[in-house]
Each structure stands twice: as C-alpha cells, then as structure tokens.
C-alpha cells in the first residue's frame, strides 16, 4: 500500500485563491507514489472538494463529538462526511495544549468520527521535558495517551485508524522545532503499532509528524514501520511541497 502524505494546513492560507493555487500546482505532478490527503481549514473544504474532489482526498483538522444539536461554533462530523470529507485529524498537540482539549474529549470525538465511518488521524506525542529523560519515558507517555484516547472503542477494532506520532518539540513552530531522527521515529512507530494491536485494533497505520520537509521526507518514508508523514509548515509552501512530492515519486517504489 502506498505511504501517506498528509498535509495539515492548520489556519492557512488566508484566502481561497491561495488554496486553489497550491492544489493547482501539485496537481500538475503526475504518477504519485503516495496517498495524498489535504486537510485545509474548514472554510475552504467545501469549495475545494467541489473543485478537486475527484482527484484529491480531503480531511478535516478537527470535528465535534456530536453530529447535531446546540453546540455553538462546532463542526459536525456528519456534515463533514456529507460533503465528502474522508479523514479527520483529532488530538493534535496544538488543540491539546492551546485549546485544553482533554483525552476524554478526544475519546468522545473518536467515537463519533468512527461511528460516521470517517477515518481518524489521532495525534499523540510527548513534550521535550519527557523526551529529555529518554525514549523509554516517551513510550510510557504515549502509551498512556493512546489508552485514554481509545478506551471503550474496541467495537471499532476492524475500522481503519491512523495514529500520527508527533513529538511536540519536533513541530516546526515549537521552541526546538527540529525533526526527530528517522530511526527513533521508526522505533516509536513500531512501538505504537504494538500497543494499538494489543488494544485489539487490526486496521492501523502509523505516521510520523514534526518538521518534515523536502530534505528529510524520504528518510522517514524509507523506514519500514513508518506508514506516512503528517506535514504542517512545509505543506503550504507551494515549491517546497511540490519538491517533496517529486522526491518521493523518484525515491519510493510503487
Ligand atoms: P510541522 O507541523 O510539519 O510544521 O512541524 C506538523 C504538525 O503540526 O502536524
């Protein structure tokens, strides 16, 4: 199965024309060796799906834990599904840290998203304080996150679930902002796969995220246990993202 290349555009770009420009450029590239998924801001998703939905798969960056009702400002996963969204990022560290999203909330969101047959991309990862103590501490922390986020969801064990290992310190906008070593990321991926399998889930993929760019993307995707990458900052720079795709088209096997 081709590896995932998932773009998390975060709160960018500021105008729909710019979003169209990025997608127009990357669609000029042929013979993709990766499964490309674009996660734009909510406001652009509907227009982008209408225009590119037959060529590109789209994901959302978040969703509510309810499908309908009195939830001012929330976005219904059912509405997302109805307009053609296929994937939903949940539990991103920016939402956990800046919007105080708890594991309990993420767990409820996972349940609703899975009930709607959307594919969750659940983000987990440790901060620098934890990682400084060693990779075994990071493994313990991530295991706790996974167990809390996935508690009570074993009824979905045959559904596809994607886990993105994103060490917080490696995210390009964080204080350190340097990518993890691909070997460490591979070790963490294998570890996470094992934890999730023990929890009973069968249909899983593990991604790495954190300062992925055209210089390191192939190294990550050549690692056996890493099934894809989640790319933030580099995915909204047209030239950089196009370069990444071309490097992968050349460097990865079919
Ligand atoms: P980054 O972001 O690629 O800019 O480090 C990744 C993410 O936050 O998902």
Coordinates of C-alpha atoms and ligand atoms in Angstrom, one line a residue:
X1 CA 0.0 0.0 0.0
X2 CA 1.4 3.4 -0.9
X3 CA 2.6 5.5 2.1
X4 CA 0.5 8.5 3.3
X5 CA 1.5 12.1 2.6
X6 CA -0.9 14.1 4.7
X7 CA -1.0 17.9 4.6
X8 CA -2.1 19.7 7.8
X9 CA -2.6 23.3 6.6
X10 CA -3.6 24.5 10.1
X11 CA -5.0 28.1 9.9
X12 CA -3.6 28.7 6.4
X13 CA -3.8 30.0 3.7
X14 CA -5.9 33.1 4.4
X15 CA -7.7 33.2 1.1
X16 CA -9.4 30.5 -1.0
X17 CA -7.5 31.7 -4.1
X18 CA -4.2 30.8 -2.4
X19 CA -5.6 27.3 -1.6
X20 CA -6.6 26.9 -5.2
X21 CA -3.1 27.9 -6.3
X22 CA -1.4 25.3 -4.1
X23 CA -3.7 22.5 -5.3
X24 CA -3.5 23.6 -8.9
X25 CA 0.3 23.3 -8.7
X26 CA 0.5 20.0 -7.0
X27 CA -2.0 18.5 -9.5
X28 CA 0.4 19.3 -12.3
X29 CA 2.6 16.5 -10.8
X30 CA 1.9 13.1 -12.3
X31 CA 2.3 9.5 -11.1
X32 CA 2.1 9.9 -7.3
X33 CA 3.8 7.2 -5.3
X34 CA 2.0 8.4 -2.1
X35 CA -1.6 8.6 -0.9
X36 CA -2.1 12.4 -0.8
X37 CA -4.6 13.8 1.7
X38 CA -5.1 17.5 2.2
X39 CA -6.6 18.9 5.4
X40 CA -7.5 22.5 4.7
X41 CA -9.2 25.0 7.1
X42 CA -12.9 24.2 7.4
X43 CA -13.9 27.4 5.5
X44 CA -12.2 26.2 2.3
X45 CA -13.1 22.5 2.4
X46 CA -16.5 22.6 0.6
X47 CA -15.2 24.7 -2.3
X48 CA -12.1 22.6 -2.6
X49 CA -14.0 19.3 -2.6
X50 CA -16.3 20.6 -5.3
X51 CA -13.4 21.5 -7.5
X52 CA -10.8 18.8 -6.8
X53 CA -12.8 16.1 -5.0
X54 CA -12.4 13.6 -7.9
X55 CA -8.6 14.0 -7.8
X56 CA -7.7 14.7 -4.2
X57 CA -8.8 13.1 -0.9
X58 CA -9.7 15.6 1.8
X59 CA -9.5 15.6 5.6
X60 CA -10.6 17.9 8.3
X61 CA -8.4 19.2 11.2
X62 CA -10.9 18.6 13.9
X63 CA -14.6 17.7 14.4
X64 CA -17.2 17.9 17.2
X65 CA -18.1 14.9 19.4
X66 CA -21.7 15.4 18.4
X67 CA -23.4 15.1 15.0
X68 CA -26.1 17.8 15.6
X69 CA -27.7 20.0 18.2
X70 CA -26.9 23.0 20.3
X71 CA -23.1 23.3 20.0
X72 CA -22.3 26.9 19.1
X73 CA -19.3 27.1 16.8
X74 CA -18.7 23.4 16.5
X75 CA -18.4 21.4 13.2
X76 CA -20.4 18.2 12.9
X77 CA -18.6 15.1 11.7
X78 CA -21.8 14.1 9.9
X79 CA -21.8 17.3 7.9
X80 CA -18.1 16.7 7.1
X81 CA -19.0 13.3 5.8
X82 CA -21.9 14.6 3.8
X83 CA -19.7 17.0 1.9
X84 CA -17.2 14.2 1.1
X85 CA -14.5 14.5 3.8
X86 CA -12.9 11.2 4.4
X87 CA -10.4 11.8 7.2
X88 CA -10.4 13.8 10.5
X89 CA -7.3 14.8 12.5
X90 CA -8.0 14.5 16.2
X91 CA -6.0 15.3 19.3
X92 CA -3.4 17.5 17.6
X93 CA -1.0 18.8 20.3
X94 CA -1.9 22.4 19.4
X95 CA -5.5 21.6 20.3
X96 CA -4.4 19.7 23.4
X97 CA -2.1 22.5 24.6
X98 CA -3.7 25.7 23.4
X99 CA -7.3 24.8 23.5
X100 CA -7.1 22.5 26.5
X101 CA -8.6 19.5 24.7
X102 CA -8.6 16.6 27.1
X103 CA -8.1 12.8 26.4
X104 CA -11.8 12.4 27.4
X105 CA -13.0 14.9 24.8
X106 CA -10.7 13.3 22.2
X107 CA -12.1 9.9 23.1
X108 CA -15.7 11.1 22.5
X109 CA -14.7 12.7 19.2
X110 CA -13.0 9.4 18.1
X111 CA -16.2 7.6 18.8
X112 CA -18.4 9.9 16.8
X113 CA -15.9 10.1 13.9
X114 CA -15.7 6.3 13.8
X115 CA -19.5 5.9 14.0
X116 CA -19.7 8.1 10.9
X117 CA -17.2 5.9 9.0
X118 CA -14.7 8.7 8.8
X119 CA -11.1 7.7 9.3
X120 CA -9.5 9.4 12.4
X121 CA -5.8 10.5 12.3
X122 CA -5.2 10.5 16.1
X123 CA -2.1 12.6 17.1
X124 CA 0.0 11.6 20.1
X125 CA 3.4 12.6 21.3
X126 CA 5.5 13.8 24.2
X127 CA 6.9 17.2 25.1
X128 CA 10.6 17.9 25.4
X129 CA 10.7 17.5 29.2
X130 CA 9.6 13.9 28.8
X131 CA 11.8 13.1 25.8
X132 CA 14.9 14.5 27.6
X133 CA 14.6 11.7 30.1
X134 CA 14.9 9.2 27.3
X135 CA 12.8 7.4 24.6
X136 CA 11.5 4.8 27.2
X137 CA 9.8 7.7 29.1
X138 CA 8.3 8.9 25.8
X139 CA 7.0 5.4 25.1
X140 CA 5.3 5.3 28.5
X141 CA 3.7 8.7 28.0
X142 CA 2.4 7.9 24.5
X143 CA 1.0 4.6 25.8
X144 CA -1.0 6.4 28.4
X145 CA -2.3 8.8 25.8
X146 CA -3.3 6.0 23.5
X147 CA -5.0 4.0 26.2
X148 CA -7.0 7.1 27.4
X149 CA -7.9 8.2 23.9
X150 CA -9.0 4.7 22.7
X151 CA -10.7 3.5 25.9
X152 CA -14.1 1.8 25.2
X153 CA -13.7 1.9 21.4
X154 CA -12.8 -1.8 20.8
X155 CA -16.1 -2.2 19.0
X156 CA -14.4 -0.4 16.2
X157 CA -11.4 -2.7 16.1
X158 CA -11.9 -3.6 12.4
X159 CA -12.2 0.0 11.3
X160 CA -9.2 1.9 9.9
X161 CA -7.4 4.1 12.5
X162 CA -4.4 6.2 11.7
X163 CA -2.1 7.3 14.6
X164 CA 0.3 10.2 14.0
X165 CA 3.3 10.2 16.3
X166 CA 4.2 13.9 16.6
X167 CA 6.7 14.7 19.3
X168 CA 5.6 18.2 20.4
X169 CA 9.2 19.5 20.5
X170 CA 9.7 18.4 16.8
X171 CA 6.9 20.5 15.4
X172 CA 8.3 23.3 13.3
X173 CA 6.6 26.1 15.2
X174 CA 7.7 24.8 18.7
X175 CA 10.7 26.1 20.7
X176 CA 13.0 23.5 19.4
X177 CA 11.4 22.7 16.0
X178 CA 13.9 20.1 14.8
X179 CA 12.7 16.8 13.3
X180 CA 13.1 13.6 15.2
X181 CA 15.7 11.2 14.0
X182 CA 14.1 8.8 11.5
X183 CA 15.5 5.8 13.3
X184 CA 13.9 7.0 16.6
X185 CA 10.6 7.7 14.8
X186 CA 10.7 4.2 13.3
X187 CA 11.3 2.7 16.8
X188 CA 8.3 4.7 18.1
X189 CA 6.1 3.7 15.2
X190 CA 6.8 0.0 15.8
X191 CA 6.2 0.5 19.5
X192 CA 2.9 2.3 18.9
X193 CA 1.8 -0.3 16.4
X194 CA 2.3 -3.0 19.0
X195 CA 0.4 -1.0 21.7
X196 CA -2.6 -0.5 19.4
X197 CA -2.6 -4.1 18.2
X198 CA -2.6 -5.2 21.9
X199 CA -5.7 -3.0 22.4
X200 CA -7.3 -5.1 19.7
X201 CA -7.2 -2.7 16.6
X202 CA -6.4 -4.5 13.4
X203 CA -6.5 -2.0 10.7
X204 CA -3.9 0.6 11.6
X205 CA -1.3 2.9 10.1
X206 CA 1.3 4.9 12.0
X207 CA 2.6 8.2 10.7
X208 CA 5.4 10.5 11.8
X209 CA 4.9 14.3 12.0
X210 CA 7.2 17.1 13.1
X211 CA 9.3 19.4 10.8
X212 CA 9.1 17.1 7.8
X213 CA 10.4 18.8 4.7
X214 CA 11.9 18.1 1.3
X215 CA 15.3 17.3 2.9
X216 CA 14.1 14.6 5.3
X217 CA 10.8 13.2 3.9
X218 CA 12.3 10.3 2.0
X219 CA 14.4 9.2 5.0
X220 CA 11.2 9.0 7.1
X221 CA 9.3 7.2 4.4
X222 CA 12.0 4.7 3.8
X223 CA 11.7 3.5 7.4
X224 CA 9.8 0.2 7.5
X225 CA 7.4 0.9 10.4
X226 CA 6.5 4.5 9.3
X227 CA 3.4 4.3 7.0
X228 CA 3.4 8.0 6.2
X229 CA 4.0 11.6 7.3
X230 CA 1.9 14.4 8.6
X231 CA 3.3 17.7 7.3
X232 CA 2.4 21.1 8.6
X233 CA 4.5 24.2 7.7
X234 CA 6.1 22.7 4.5
X235 CA 2.7 21.7 3.1
X236 CA 1.6 25.2 2.4
X237 CA 4.7 26.3 0.6
X238 CA 4.0 25.5 -3.0
X239 CA 7.6 25.0 -4.1
X240 CA 8.6 23.0 -1.0
X241 CA 5.6 20.8 -1.1
X242 CA 5.9 20.1 -4.8
X243 CA 9.6 19.3 -4.3
X244 CA 8.7 16.8 -1.6
X245 CA 6.2 15.0 -3.8
X246 CA 8.7 14.8 -6.6
X247 CA 11.4 13.5 -4.3
X248 CA 9.0 10.8 -3.1
X249 CA 7.9 10.0 -6.7
X250 CA 11.5 9.3 -7.6
X251 CA 12.7 7.7 -4.3
X252 CA 9.8 5.4 -3.4
X253 CA 8.9 2.1 -5.1
X254 CA 5.4 1.6 -6.4
Ligands
LIG1 P1 5.2 20.8 11.1 O1 3.8 20.5 11.7 O2 5.4 20.0 9.9 O3 5.1 22.3 10.7 O4 6.2 20.5 12.1 C1 3.3 19.2 11.8 C2 2.0 19.2 12.5 O5 1.8 20.0 13.5 O6 1.1 18.4 12.2

